[in-house]
Amino acid sequence: MTKPPSPQQPKGDRWPKILAWLSALALLAALLLMGGAGPAYRTELLGLGGAFSLLRYGAYLAVAAATLGVVVLVVSTITRRPGAGIVAVSVLVGTAALLYMPWQQWQRAQQVPVIHDITTDTQNPPTFDALRDVRASAPNGVDYPGGETARKQQDAYPEVQPLVVAAPLSRVLSAVQSEVESAGWQIAAVSDRTLEATAETRWFGFKDDVVIRLSDAEDGVRVDMRSASRLGASDVGTNARRIEDFLDGLEERLE
């Protein structure tokens, strides 16, 4: 006796599954575009404009993936297809995680001034000597921007101040060099009282130049620092954060 043919799945019930996997593929494509933007620029496969285009298209795809995910979640609830619903929820969570960092950067950019050269001494900022030529050929140049930048820095980052330590100059210089090496910056030059180095951001590899100057103070040695981006009108707070973190680490190293 032959078995009766099993009932075929209604065609309409396939759509939640199809849309769920389309949303997952859109999220994967968004991840590849956004994740690859930085390395593509860092390795010079794309210029900055092309890399930012990858970010933008990736964000569009991520939004499309989330939109599909919402549709799938609604349809799967109505048609009682929990498998598609699980995929939809995963896509929504993944989209939120993917867009969180760009959103956080955008939020940060709205809260900080449009400046890119930060120093602990706005009246007499440390100067770049060994890095003068590379900075002179960069879009942001070598000279400190001046009074308007100083005013904006003081309003936004009042905590960026010189560090004074009660230790011999030679020990402070050695600690400065060790802290720079620990941070992974590329040292350009070291003299009796100054050190110049270049730091790179992790994702895009943007180069920011650093100069650290030591001078005599009544209570020991005063450490001044300047961190300046080569590219971009705003550093989104990166240079101020770098100075604070470095001086905190140096102070702990000298304790």
JSON list of N, CA and C in Angstrom, two decimals, residues 127-202:
[
{"chain": "A", "resi": 127, "resn": "THR", "atom": "N", "xyz": [57.46, 72.22, 19.48]},
{"chain": "A", "resi": 127, "resn": "THR", "atom": "CA", "xyz": [57.55, 72.30, 18.02]},
{"chain": "A", "resi": 127, "resn": "THR", "atom": "C", "xyz": [58.05, 70.99, 17.42]},
{"chain": "A", "resi": 128, "resn": "PHE", "atom": "N", "xyz": [57.64, 70.75, 16.19]},
{"chain": "A", "resi": 128, "resn": "PHE", "atom": "CA", "xyz": [58.12, 69.58, 15.45]},
{"chain": "A", "resi": 128, "resn": "PHE", "atom": "C", "xyz": [59.38, 69.96, 14.67]},
{"chain": "A", "resi": 129, "resn": "ASP", "atom": "N", "xyz": [60.44, 69.21, 14.91]},
{"chain": "A", "resi": 129, "resn": "ASP", "atom": "CA", "xyz": [61.69, 69.43, 14.18]},
{"chain": "A", "resi": 129, "resn": "ASP", "atom": "C", "xyz": [61.99, 68.26, 13.26]},
{"chain": "A", "resi": 130, "resn": "ALA", "atom": "N", "xyz": [62.15, 67.08, 13.83]},
{"chain": "A", "resi": 130, "resn": "ALA", "atom": "CA", "xyz": [62.43, 65.90, 13.01]},
{"chain": "A", "resi": 130, "resn": "ALA", "atom": "C", "xyz": [61.27, 65.59, 12.07]},
{"chain": "A", "resi": 131, "resn": "LEU", "atom": "N", "xyz": [60.06, 65.90, 12.49]},
{"chain": "A", "resi": 131, "resn": "LEU", "atom": "CA", "xyz": [58.87, 65.62, 11.68]},
{"chain": "A", "resi": 131, "resn": "LEU", "atom": "C", "xyz": [58.40, 66.83, 10.88]},
{"chain": "A", "resi": 132, "resn": "ARG", "atom": "N", "xyz": [59.20, 67.87, 10.84]},
{"chain": "A", "resi": 132, "resn": "ARG", "atom": "CA", "xyz": [58.78, 69.10, 10.17]},
{"chain": "A", "resi": 132, "resn": "ARG", "atom": "C", "xyz": [58.46, 68.87, 8.70]},
{"chain": "A", "resi": 133, "resn": "ASP", "atom": "N", "xyz": [59.32, 68.15, 8.00]},
{"chain": "A", "resi": 133, "resn": "ASP", "atom": "CA", "xyz": [59.13, 67.98, 6.56]},
{"chain": "A", "resi": 133, "resn": "ASP", "atom": "C", "xyz": [57.86, 67.19, 6.24]},
{"chain": "A", "resi": 134, "resn": "VAL", "atom": "N", "xyz": [57.63, 66.09, 6.97]},
{"chain": "A", "resi": 134, "resn": "VAL", "atom": "CA", "xyz": [56.44, 65.28, 6.67]},
{"chain": "A", "resi": 134, "resn": "VAL", "atom": "C", "xyz": [55.17, 66.04, 7.03]},
{"chain": "A", "resi": 135, "resn": "ARG", "atom": "N", "xyz": [55.24, 66.85, 8.08]},
{"chain": "A", "resi": 135, "resn": "ARG", "atom": "CA", "xyz": [54.06, 67.63, 8.45]},
{"chain": "A", "resi": 135, "resn": "ARG", "atom": "C", "xyz": [53.86, 68.80, 7.48]},
{"chain": "A", "resi": 136, "resn": "ALA", "atom": "N", "xyz": [54.94, 69.35, 6.99]},
{"chain": "A", "resi": 136, "resn": "ALA", "atom": "CA", "xyz": [54.81, 70.47, 6.05]},
{"chain": "A", "resi": 136, "resn": "ALA", "atom": "C", "xyz": [54.13, 70.03, 4.76]},
{"chain": "A", "resi": 137, "resn": "SER", "atom": "N", "xyz": [54.29, 68.76, 4.40]},
{"chain": "A", "resi": 137, "resn": "SER", "atom": "CA", "xyz": [53.66, 68.26, 3.17]},
{"chain": "A", "resi": 137, "resn": "SER", "atom": "C", "xyz": [52.28, 67.68, 3.42]},
{"chain": "A", "resi": 138, "resn": "ALA", "atom": "N", "xyz": [51.85, 67.63, 4.69]},
{"chain": "A", "resi": 138, "resn": "ALA", "atom": "CA", "xyz": [50.53, 67.10, 5.02]},
{"chain": "A", "resi": 138, "resn": "ALA", "atom": "C", "xyz": [49.48, 68.21, 4.96]},
{"chain": "A", "resi": 139, "resn": "PRO", "atom": "N", "xyz": [48.21, 67.84, 4.80]},
{"chain": "A", "resi": 139, "resn": "PRO", "atom": "CA", "xyz": [47.16, 68.86, 4.71]},
{"chain": "A", "resi": 139, "resn": "PRO", "atom": "C", "xyz": [47.10, 69.81, 5.90]},
{"chain": "A", "resi": 140, "resn": "ASN", "atom": "N", "xyz": [47.37, 69.33, 7.11]},
{"chain": "A", "resi": 140, "resn": "ASN", "atom": "CA", "xyz": [47.24, 70.20, 8.29]},
{"chain": "A", "resi": 140, "resn": "ASN", "atom": "C", "xyz": [48.49, 71.01, 8.60]},
{"chain": "A", "resi": 141, "resn": "GLY", "atom": "N", "xyz": [49.60, 70.75, 7.95]},
{"chain": "A", "resi": 141, "resn": "GLY", "atom": "CA", "xyz": [50.78, 71.58, 8.13]},
{"chain": "A", "resi": 141, "resn": "GLY", "atom": "C", "xyz": [51.51, 71.36, 9.44]},
{"chain": "A", "resi": 142, "resn": "VAL", "atom": "N", "xyz": [52.54, 72.19, 9.65]},
{"chain": "A", "resi": 142, "resn": "VAL", "atom": "CA", "xyz": [53.43, 71.99, 10.80]},
{"chain": "A", "resi": 142, "resn": "VAL", "atom": "C", "xyz": [53.20, 73.01, 11.91]},
{"chain": "A", "resi": 143, "resn": "ASP", "atom": "N", "xyz": [52.72, 74.20, 11.58]},
{"chain": "A", "resi": 143, "resn": "ASP", "atom": "CA", "xyz": [52.59, 75.26, 12.58]},
{"chain": "A", "resi": 143, "resn": "ASP", "atom": "C", "xyz": [51.35, 75.06, 13.46]},
{"chain": "A", "resi": 144, "resn": "TYR", "atom": "N", "xyz": [51.47, 75.46, 14.71]},
{"chain": "A", "resi": 144, "resn": "TYR", "atom": "CA", "xyz": [50.33, 75.42, 15.62]},
{"chain": "A", "resi": 144, "resn": "TYR", "atom": "C", "xyz": [49.28, 76.42, 15.13]},
{"chain": "A", "resi": 145, "resn": "PRO", "atom": "N", "xyz": [48.00, 76.02, 15.10]},
{"chain": "A", "resi": 145, "resn": "PRO", "atom": "CA", "xyz": [46.98, 76.88, 14.49]},
{"chain": "A", "resi": 145, "resn": "PRO", "atom": "C", "xyz": [46.77, 78.22, 15.19]},
{"chain": "A", "resi": 146, "resn": "GLY", "atom": "N", "xyz": [47.04, 78.32, 16.49]},
{"chain": "A", "resi": 146, "resn": "GLY", "atom": "CA", "xyz": [46.95, 79.62, 17.13]},
{"chain": "A", "resi": 146, "resn": "GLY", "atom": "C", "xyz": [45.83, 79.78, 18.14]},
{"chain": "A", "resi": 147, "resn": "GLY", "atom": "N", "xyz": [45.47, 81.07, 18.39]},
{"chain": "A", "resi": 147, "resn": "GLY", "atom": "CA", "xyz": [44.60, 81.43, 19.49]},
{"chain": "A", "resi": 147, "resn": "GLY", "atom": "C", "xyz": [43.22, 80.82, 19.48]},
{"chain": "A", "resi": 148, "resn": "GLU", "atom": "N", "xyz": [42.57, 80.75, 18.32]},
{"chain": "A", "resi": 148, "resn": "GLU", "atom": "CA", "xyz": [41.23, 80.20, 18.26]},
{"chain": "A", "resi": 148, "resn": "GLU", "atom": "C", "xyz": [41.22, 78.72, 18.64]},
{"chain": "A", "resi": 149, "resn": "THR", "atom": "N", "xyz": [42.20, 77.98, 18.15]},
{"chain": "A", "resi": 149, "resn": "THR", "atom": "CA", "xyz": [42.32, 76.57, 18.53]},
{"chain": "A", "resi": 149, "resn": "THR", "atom": "C", "xyz": [42.58, 76.43, 20.02]},
{"chain": "A", "resi": 150, "resn": "ALA", "atom": "N", "xyz": [43.45, 77.30, 20.57]},
{"chain": "A", "resi": 150, "resn": "ALA", "atom": "CA", "xyz": [43.75, 77.25, 22.00]},
{"chain": "A", "resi": 150, "resn": "ALA", "atom": "C", "xyz": [42.51, 77.51, 22.83]},
{"chain": "A", "resi": 151, "resn": "ARG", "atom": "N", "xyz": [41.70, 78.49, 22.42]},
{"chain": "A", "resi": 151, "resn": "ARG", "atom": "CA", "xyz": [40.48, 78.81, 23.16]},
{"chain": "A", "resi": 151, "resn": "ARG", "atom": "C", "xyz": [39.50, 77.65, 23.13]},
{"chain": "A", "resi": 152, "resn": "LYS", "atom": "N", "xyz": [39.32, 77.05, 21.95]},
{"chain": "A", "resi": 152, "resn": "LYS", "atom": "CA", "xyz": [38.40, 75.91, 21.83]},
{"chain": "A", "resi": 152, "resn": "LYS", "atom": "C", "xyz": [38.90, 74.72, 22.64]},
{"chain": "A", "resi": 153, "resn": "GLN", "atom": "N", "xyz": [40.22, 74.51, 22.65]},
{"chain": "A", "resi": 153, "resn": "GLN", "atom": "CA", "xyz": [40.77, 73.40, 23.43]},
{"chain": "A", "resi": 153, "resn": "GLN", "atom": "C", "xyz": [40.52, 73.61, 24.92]},
{"chain": "A", "resi": 154, "resn": "GLN", "atom": "N", "xyz": [40.78, 74.80, 25.39]},
{"chain": "A", "resi": 154, "resn": "GLN", "atom": "CA", "xyz": [40.61, 75.07, 26.82]},
{"chain": "A", "resi": 154, "resn": "GLN", "atom": "C", "xyz": [39.16, 74.92, 27.26]},
{"chain": "A", "resi": 155, "resn": "ASP", "atom": "N", "xyz": [38.23, 75.27, 26.36]},
{"chain": "A", "resi": 155, "resn": "ASP", "atom": "CA", "xyz": [36.80, 75.11, 26.70]},
{"chain": "A", "resi": 155, "resn": "ASP", "atom": "C", "xyz": [36.40, 73.64, 26.70]},
{"chain": "A", "resi": 156, "resn": "ALA", "atom": "N", "xyz": [36.93, 72.88, 25.75]},
{"chain": "A", "resi": 156, "resn": "ALA", "atom": "CA", "xyz": [36.50, 71.49, 25.60]},
{"chain": "A", "resi": 156, "resn": "ALA", "atom": "C", "xyz": [37.31, 70.51, 26.44]},
{"chain": "A", "resi": 157, "resn": "TYR", "atom": "N", "xyz": [38.61, 70.79, 26.61]},
{"chain": "A", "resi": 157, "resn": "TYR", "atom": "CA", "xyz": [39.50, 69.85, 27.29]},
{"chain": "A", "resi": 157, "resn": "TYR", "atom": "C", "xyz": [40.31, 70.56, 28.38]},
{"chain": "A", "resi": 158, "resn": "PRO", "atom": "N", "xyz": [39.66, 71.09, 29.40]},
{"chain": "A", "resi": 158, "resn": "PRO", "atom": "CA", "xyz": [40.41, 71.79, 30.45]},
{"chain": "A", "resi": 158, "resn": "PRO", "atom": "C", "xyz": [41.36, 70.87, 31.22]},
{"chain": "A", "resi": 159, "resn": "GLU", "atom": "N", "xyz": [41.12, 69.55, 31.13]},
{"chain": "A", "resi": 159, "resn": "GLU", "atom": "CA", "xyz": [41.96, 68.60, 31.86]},
{"chain": "A", "resi": 159, "resn": "GLU", "atom": "C", "xyz": [43.30, 68.34, 31.17]},
{"chain": "A", "resi": 160, "resn": "VAL", "atom": "N", "xyz": [43.48, 68.84, 29.96]},
{"chain": "A", "resi": 160, "resn": "VAL", "atom": "CA", "xyz": [44.76, 68.66, 29.25]},
{"chain": "A", "resi": 160, "resn": "VAL", "atom": "C", "xyz": [45.74, 69.68, 29.82]},
{"chain": "A", "resi": 161, "resn": "GLN", "atom": "N", "xyz": [46.60, 69.24, 30.72]},
{"chain": "A", "resi": 161, "resn": "GLN", "atom": "CA", "xyz": [47.52, 70.11, 31.44]},
{"chain": "A", "resi": 161, "resn": "GLN", "atom": "C", "xyz": [48.91, 69.46, 31.49]},
{"chain": "A", "resi": 162, "resn": "PRO", "atom": "N", "xyz": [49.97, 70.28, 31.69]},
{"chain": "A", "resi": 162, "resn": "PRO", "atom": "CA", "xyz": [51.32, 69.70, 31.83]},
{"chain": "A", "resi": 162, "resn": "PRO", "atom": "C", "xyz": [51.40, 68.79, 33.05]},
{"chain": "A", "resi": 163, "resn": "LEU", "atom": "N", "xyz": [52.35, 67.88, 33.00]},
{"chain": "A", "resi": 163, "resn": "LEU", "atom": "CA", "xyz": [52.62, 67.01, 34.13]},
{"chain": "A", "resi": 163, "resn": "LEU", "atom": "C", "xyz": [53.95, 67.41, 34.74]},
{"chain": "A", "resi": 164, "resn": "VAL", "atom": "N", "xyz": [53.98, 67.62, 36.06]},
{"chain": "A", "resi": 164, "resn": "VAL", "atom": "CA", "xyz": [55.22, 67.93, 36.77]},
{"chain": "A", "resi": 164, "resn": "VAL", "atom": "C", "xyz": [55.54, 66.75, 37.68]},
{"chain": "A", "resi": 165, "resn": "VAL", "atom": "N", "xyz": [56.76, 66.22, 37.53]},
{"chain": "A", "resi": 165, "resn": "VAL", "atom": "CA", "xyz": [57.15, 65.05, 38.31]},
{"chain": "A", "resi": 165, "resn": "VAL", "atom": "C", "xyz": [58.45, 65.35, 39.05]},
{"chain": "A", "resi": 166, "resn": "ALA", "atom": "N", "xyz": [58.53, 64.83, 40.27]},
{"chain": "A", "resi": 166, "resn": "ALA", "atom": "CA", "xyz": [59.74, 65.01, 41.09]},
{"chain": "A", "resi": 166, "resn": "ALA", "atom": "C", "xyz": [60.69, 63.86, 40.80]},
{"chain": "A", "resi": 167, "resn": "ALA", "atom": "N", "xyz": [61.44, 63.99, 39.73]},
{"chain": "A", "resi": 167, "resn": "ALA", "atom": "CA", "xyz": [62.39, 62.94, 39.34]},
{"chain": "A", "resi": 167, "resn": "ALA", "atom": "C", "xyz": [63.48, 63.58, 38.50]},
{"chain": "A", "resi": 168, "resn": "PRO", "atom": "N", "xyz": [64.66, 62.95, 38.42]},
{"chain": "A", "resi": 168, "resn": "PRO", "atom": "CA", "xyz": [65.73, 63.50, 37.58]},
{"chain": "A", "resi": 168, "resn": "PRO", "atom": "C", "xyz": [65.32, 63.50, 36.11]},
{"chain": "A", "resi": 169, "resn": "LEU", "atom": "N", "xyz": [65.88, 64.45, 35.38]},
{"chain": "A", "resi": 169, "resn": "LEU", "atom": "CA", "xyz": [65.54, 64.60, 33.97]},
{"chain": "A", "resi": 169, "resn": "LEU", "atom": "C", "xyz": [65.83, 63.33, 33.17]},
{"chain": "A", "resi": 170, "resn": "SER", "atom": "N", "xyz": [66.97, 62.71, 33.44]},
{"chain": "A", "resi": 170, "resn": "SER", "atom": "CA", "xyz": [67.34, 61.51, 32.68]},
{"chain": "A", "resi": 170, "resn": "SER", "atom": "C", "xyz": [66.34, 60.38, 32.91]},
{"chain": "A", "resi": 171, "resn": "ARG", "atom": "N", "xyz": [65.86, 60.25, 34.14]},
{"chain": "A", "resi": 171, "resn": "ARG", "atom": "CA", "xyz": [64.89, 59.20, 34.43]},
{"chain": "A", "resi": 171, "resn": "ARG", "atom": "C", "xyz": [63.56, 59.48, 33.76]},
{"chain": "A", "resi": 172, "resn": "VAL", "atom": "N", "xyz": [63.16, 60.75, 33.74]},
{"chain": "A", "resi": 172, "resn": "VAL", "atom": "CA", "xyz": [61.89, 61.11, 33.10]},
{"chain": "A", "resi": 172, "resn": "VAL", "atom": "C", "xyz": [61.97, 60.84, 31.60]},
{"chain": "A", "resi": 173, "resn": "LEU", "atom": "N", "xyz": [63.10, 61.21, 30.98]},
{"chain": "A", "resi": 173, "resn": "LEU", "atom": "CA", "xyz": [63.26, 60.98, 29.55]},
{"chain": "A", "resi": 173, "resn": "LEU", "atom": "C", "xyz": [63.23, 59.49, 29.23]},
{"chain": "A", "resi": 174, "resn": "SER", "atom": "N", "xyz": [63.87, 58.68, 30.05]},
{"chain": "A", "resi": 174, "resn": "SER", "atom": "CA", "xyz": [63.86, 57.24, 29.85]},
{"chain": "A", "resi": 174, "resn": "SER", "atom": "C", "xyz": [62.44, 56.68, 29.98]},
{"chain": "A", "resi": 175, "resn": "ALA", "atom": "N", "xyz": [61.70, 57.20, 30.95]},
{"chain": "A", "resi": 175, "resn": "ALA", "atom": "CA", "xyz": [60.32, 56.75, 31.15]},
{"chain": "A", "resi": 175, "resn": "ALA", "atom": "C", "xyz": [59.44, 57.18, 29.98]},
{"chain": "A", "resi": 176, "resn": "VAL", "atom": "N", "xyz": [59.67, 58.38, 29.47]},
{"chain": "A", "resi": 176, "resn": "VAL", "atom": "CA", "xyz": [58.92, 58.86, 28.31]},
{"chain": "A", "resi": 176, "resn": "VAL", "atom": "C", "xyz": [59.14, 57.93, 27.12]},
{"chain": "A", "resi": 177, "resn": "GLN", "atom": "N", "xyz": [60.39, 57.59, 26.87]},
{"chain": "A", "resi": 177, "resn": "GLN", "atom": "CA", "xyz": [60.70, 56.71, 25.74]},
{"chain": "A", "resi": 177, "resn": "GLN", "atom": "C", "xyz": [60.07, 55.33, 25.93]},
{"chain": "A", "resi": 178, "resn": "SER", "atom": "N", "xyz": [60.11, 54.81, 27.14]},
{"chain": "A", "resi": 178, "resn": "SER", "atom": "CA", "xyz": [59.51, 53.51, 27.41]},
{"chain": "A", "resi": 178, "resn": "SER", "atom": "C", "xyz": [58.00, 53.54, 27.22]},
{"chain": "A", "resi": 179, "resn": "GLU", "atom": "N", "xyz": [57.38, 54.63, 27.64]},
{"chain": "A", "resi": 179, "resn": "GLU", "atom": "CA", "xyz": [55.93, 54.76, 27.50]},
{"chain": "A", "resi": 179, "resn": "GLU", "atom": "C", "xyz": [55.53, 54.88, 26.02]},
{"chain": "A", "resi": 180, "resn": "VAL", "atom": "N", "xyz": [56.32, 55.60, 25.25]},
{"chain": "A", "resi": 180, "resn": "VAL", "atom": "CA", "xyz": [56.07, 55.72, 23.81]},
{"chain": "A", "resi": 180, "resn": "VAL", "atom": "C", "xyz": [56.20, 54.36, 23.13]},
{"chain": "A", "resi": 181, "resn": "GLU", "atom": "N", "xyz": [57.24, 53.63, 23.48]},
{"chain": "A", "resi": 181, "resn": "GLU", "atom": "CA", "xyz": [57.44, 52.30, 22.90]},
{"chain": "A", "resi": 181, "resn": "GLU", "atom": "C", "xyz": [56.31, 51.36, 23.30]},
{"chain": "A", "resi": 182, "resn": "SER", "atom": "N", "xyz": [55.85, 51.48, 24.54]},
{"chain": "A", "resi": 182, "resn": "SER", "atom": "CA", "xyz": [54.75, 50.65, 25.00]},
{"chain": "A", "resi": 182, "resn": "SER", "atom": "C", "xyz": [53.46, 50.96, 24.24]},
{"chain": "A", "resi": 183, "resn": "ALA", "atom": "N", "xyz": [53.29, 52.23, 23.86]},
{"chain": "A", "resi": 183, "resn": "ALA", "atom": "CA", "xyz": [52.11, 52.63, 23.10]},
{"chain": "A", "resi": 183, "resn": "ALA", "atom": "C", "xyz": [52.18, 52.19, 21.64]},
{"chain": "A", "resi": 184, "resn": "GLY", "atom": "N", "xyz": [53.35, 51.78, 21.20]},
{"chain": "A", "resi": 184, "resn": "GLY", "atom": "CA", "xyz": [53.50, 51.31, 19.82]},
{"chain": "A", "resi": 184, "resn": "GLY", "atom": "C", "xyz": [53.71, 52.43, 18.81]},
{"chain": "A", "resi": 185, "resn": "TRP", "atom": "N", "xyz": [54.10, 53.62, 19.27]},
{"chain": "A", "resi": 185, "resn": "TRP", "atom": "CA", "xyz": [54.33, 54.73, 18.34]},
{"chain": "A", "resi": 185, "resn": "TRP", "atom": "C", "xyz": [55.70, 54.61, 17.72]},
{"chain": "A", "resi": 186, "resn": "GLN", "atom": "N", "xyz": [55.82, 55.14, 16.52]},
{"chain": "A", "resi": 186, "resn": "GLN", "atom": "CA", "xyz": [57.10, 55.09, 15.80]},
{"chain": "A", "resi": 186, "resn": "GLN", "atom": "C", "xyz": [57.92, 56.32, 16.17]},
{"chain": "A", "resi": 187, "resn": "ILE", "atom": "N", "xyz": [59.05, 56.11, 16.82]},
{"chain": "A", "resi": 187, "resn": "ILE", "atom": "CA", "xyz": [59.89, 57.22, 17.27]},
{"chain": "A", "resi": 187, "resn": "ILE", "atom": "C", "xyz": [60.67, 57.79, 16.09]},
{"chain": "A", "resi": 188, "resn": "ALA", "atom": "N", "xyz": [60.59, 59.11, 15.94]},
{"chain": "A", "resi": 188, "resn": "ALA", "atom": "CA", "xyz": [61.30, 59.79, 14.86]},
{"chain": "A", "resi": 188, "resn": "ALA", "atom": "C", "xyz": [62.62, 60.36, 15.34]},
{"chain": "A", "resi": 189, "resn": "ALA", "atom": "N", "xyz": [62.66, 60.85, 16.58]},
{"chain": "A", "resi": 189, "resn": "ALA", "atom": "CA", "xyz": [63.89, 61.45, 17.11]},
{"chain": "A", "resi": 189, "resn": "ALA", "atom": "C", "xyz": [63.80, 61.58, 18.62]},
{"chain": "A", "resi": 190, "resn": "VAL", "atom": "N", "xyz": [64.97, 61.46, 19.27]},
{"chain": "A", "resi": 190, "resn": "VAL", "atom": "CA", "xyz": [65.07, 61.65, 20.72]},
{"chain": "A", "resi": 190, "resn": "VAL", "atom": "C", "xyz": [66.29, 62.51, 20.98]},
{"chain": "A", "resi": 191, "resn": "SER", "atom": "N", "xyz": [66.11, 63.57, 21.77]},
{"chain": "A", "resi": 191, "resn": "SER", "atom": "CA", "xyz": [67.24, 64.41, 22.18]},
{"chain": "A", "resi": 191, "resn": "SER", "atom": "C", "xyz": [67.28, 64.45, 23.70]},
{"chain": "A", "resi": 192, "resn": "ASP", "atom": "N", "xyz": [68.06, 65.37, 24.26]},
{"chain": "A", "resi": 192, "resn": "ASP", "atom": "CA", "xyz": [68.18, 65.44, 25.72]},
{"chain": "A", "resi": 192, "resn": "ASP", "atom": "C", "xyz": [66.87, 65.82, 26.39]},
{"chain": "A", "resi": 193, "resn": "ARG", "atom": "N", "xyz": [66.02, 66.59, 25.69]},
{"chain": "A", "resi": 193, "resn": "ARG", "atom": "CA", "xyz": [64.80, 67.10, 26.31]},
{"chain": "A", "resi": 193, "resn": "ARG", "atom": "C", "xyz": [63.54, 66.91, 25.48]},
{"chain": "A", "resi": 194, "resn": "THR", "atom": "N", "xyz": [63.63, 66.34, 24.32]},
{"chain": "A", "resi": 194, "resn": "THR", "atom": "CA", "xyz": [62.44, 66.16, 23.49]},
{"chain": "A", "resi": 194, "resn": "THR", "atom": "C", "xyz": [62.41, 64.77, 22.85]},
{"chain": "A", "resi": 195, "resn": "LEU", "atom": "N", "xyz": [61.21, 64.36, 22.53]},
{"chain": "A", "resi": 195, "resn": "LEU", "atom": "CA", "xyz": [61.01, 63.12, 21.78]},
{"chain": "A", "resi": 195, "resn": "LEU", "atom": "C", "xyz": [59.88, 63.37, 20.79]},
{"chain": "A", "resi": 196, "resn": "GLU", "atom": "N", "xyz": [60.09, 62.96, 19.54]},
{"chain": "A", "resi": 196, "resn": "GLU", "atom": "CA", "xyz": [59.06, 63.06, 18.51]},
{"chain": "A", "resi": 196, "resn": "GLU", "atom": "C", "xyz": [58.72, 61.67, 18.01]},
{"chain": "A", "resi": 197, "resn": "ALA", "atom": "N", "xyz": [57.43, 61.44, 17.78]},
{"chain": "A", "resi": 197, "resn": "ALA", "atom": "CA", "xyz": [56.97, 60.13, 17.35]},
{"chain": "A", "resi": 197, "resn": "ALA", "atom": "C", "xyz": [55.69, 60.27, 16.55]},
{"chain": "A", "resi": 198, "resn": "THR", "atom": "N", "xyz": [55.32, 59.19, 15.89]},
{"chain": "A", "resi": 198, "resn": "THR", "atom": "CA", "xyz": [54.09, 59.16, 15.10]},
{"chain": "A", "resi": 198, "resn": "THR", "atom": "C", "xyz": [53.22, 58.00, 15.57]},
{"chain": "A", "resi": 199, "resn": "ALA", "atom": "N", "xyz": [51.96, 58.32, 15.85]},
{"chain": "A", "resi": 199, "resn": "ALA", "atom": "CA", "xyz": [50.98, 57.31, 16.24]},
{"chain": "A", "resi": 199, "resn": "ALA", "atom": "C", "xyz": [50.02, 57.09, 15.08]},
{"chain": "A", "resi": 200, "resn": "GLU", "atom": "N", "xyz": [49.50, 55.88, 14.98]},
{"chain": "A", "resi": 200, "resn": "GLU", "atom": "CA", "xyz": [48.52, 55.56, 13.93]},
{"chain": "A", "resi": 200, "resn": "GLU", "atom": "C", "xyz": [47.23, 55.08, 14.58]},
{"chain": "A", "resi": 201, "resn": "THR", "atom": "N", "xyz": [46.10, 55.54, 14.05]},
{"chain": "A", "resi": 201, "resn": "THR", "atom": "CA", "xyz": [44.82, 55.03, 14.52]},
{"chain": "A", "resi": 201, "resn": "THR", "atom": "C", "xyz": [44.67, 53.59, 14.03]},
{"chain": "A", "resi": 202, "resn": "ARG", "atom": "N", "xyz": [43.93, 52.79, 14.77]},
{"chain": "A", "resi": 202, "resn": "ARG", "atom": "CA", "xyz": [43.90, 51.35, 14.54]},
{"chain": "A", "resi": 202, "resn": "ARG", "atom": "C", "xyz": [43.21, 50.97, 13.23]}
]
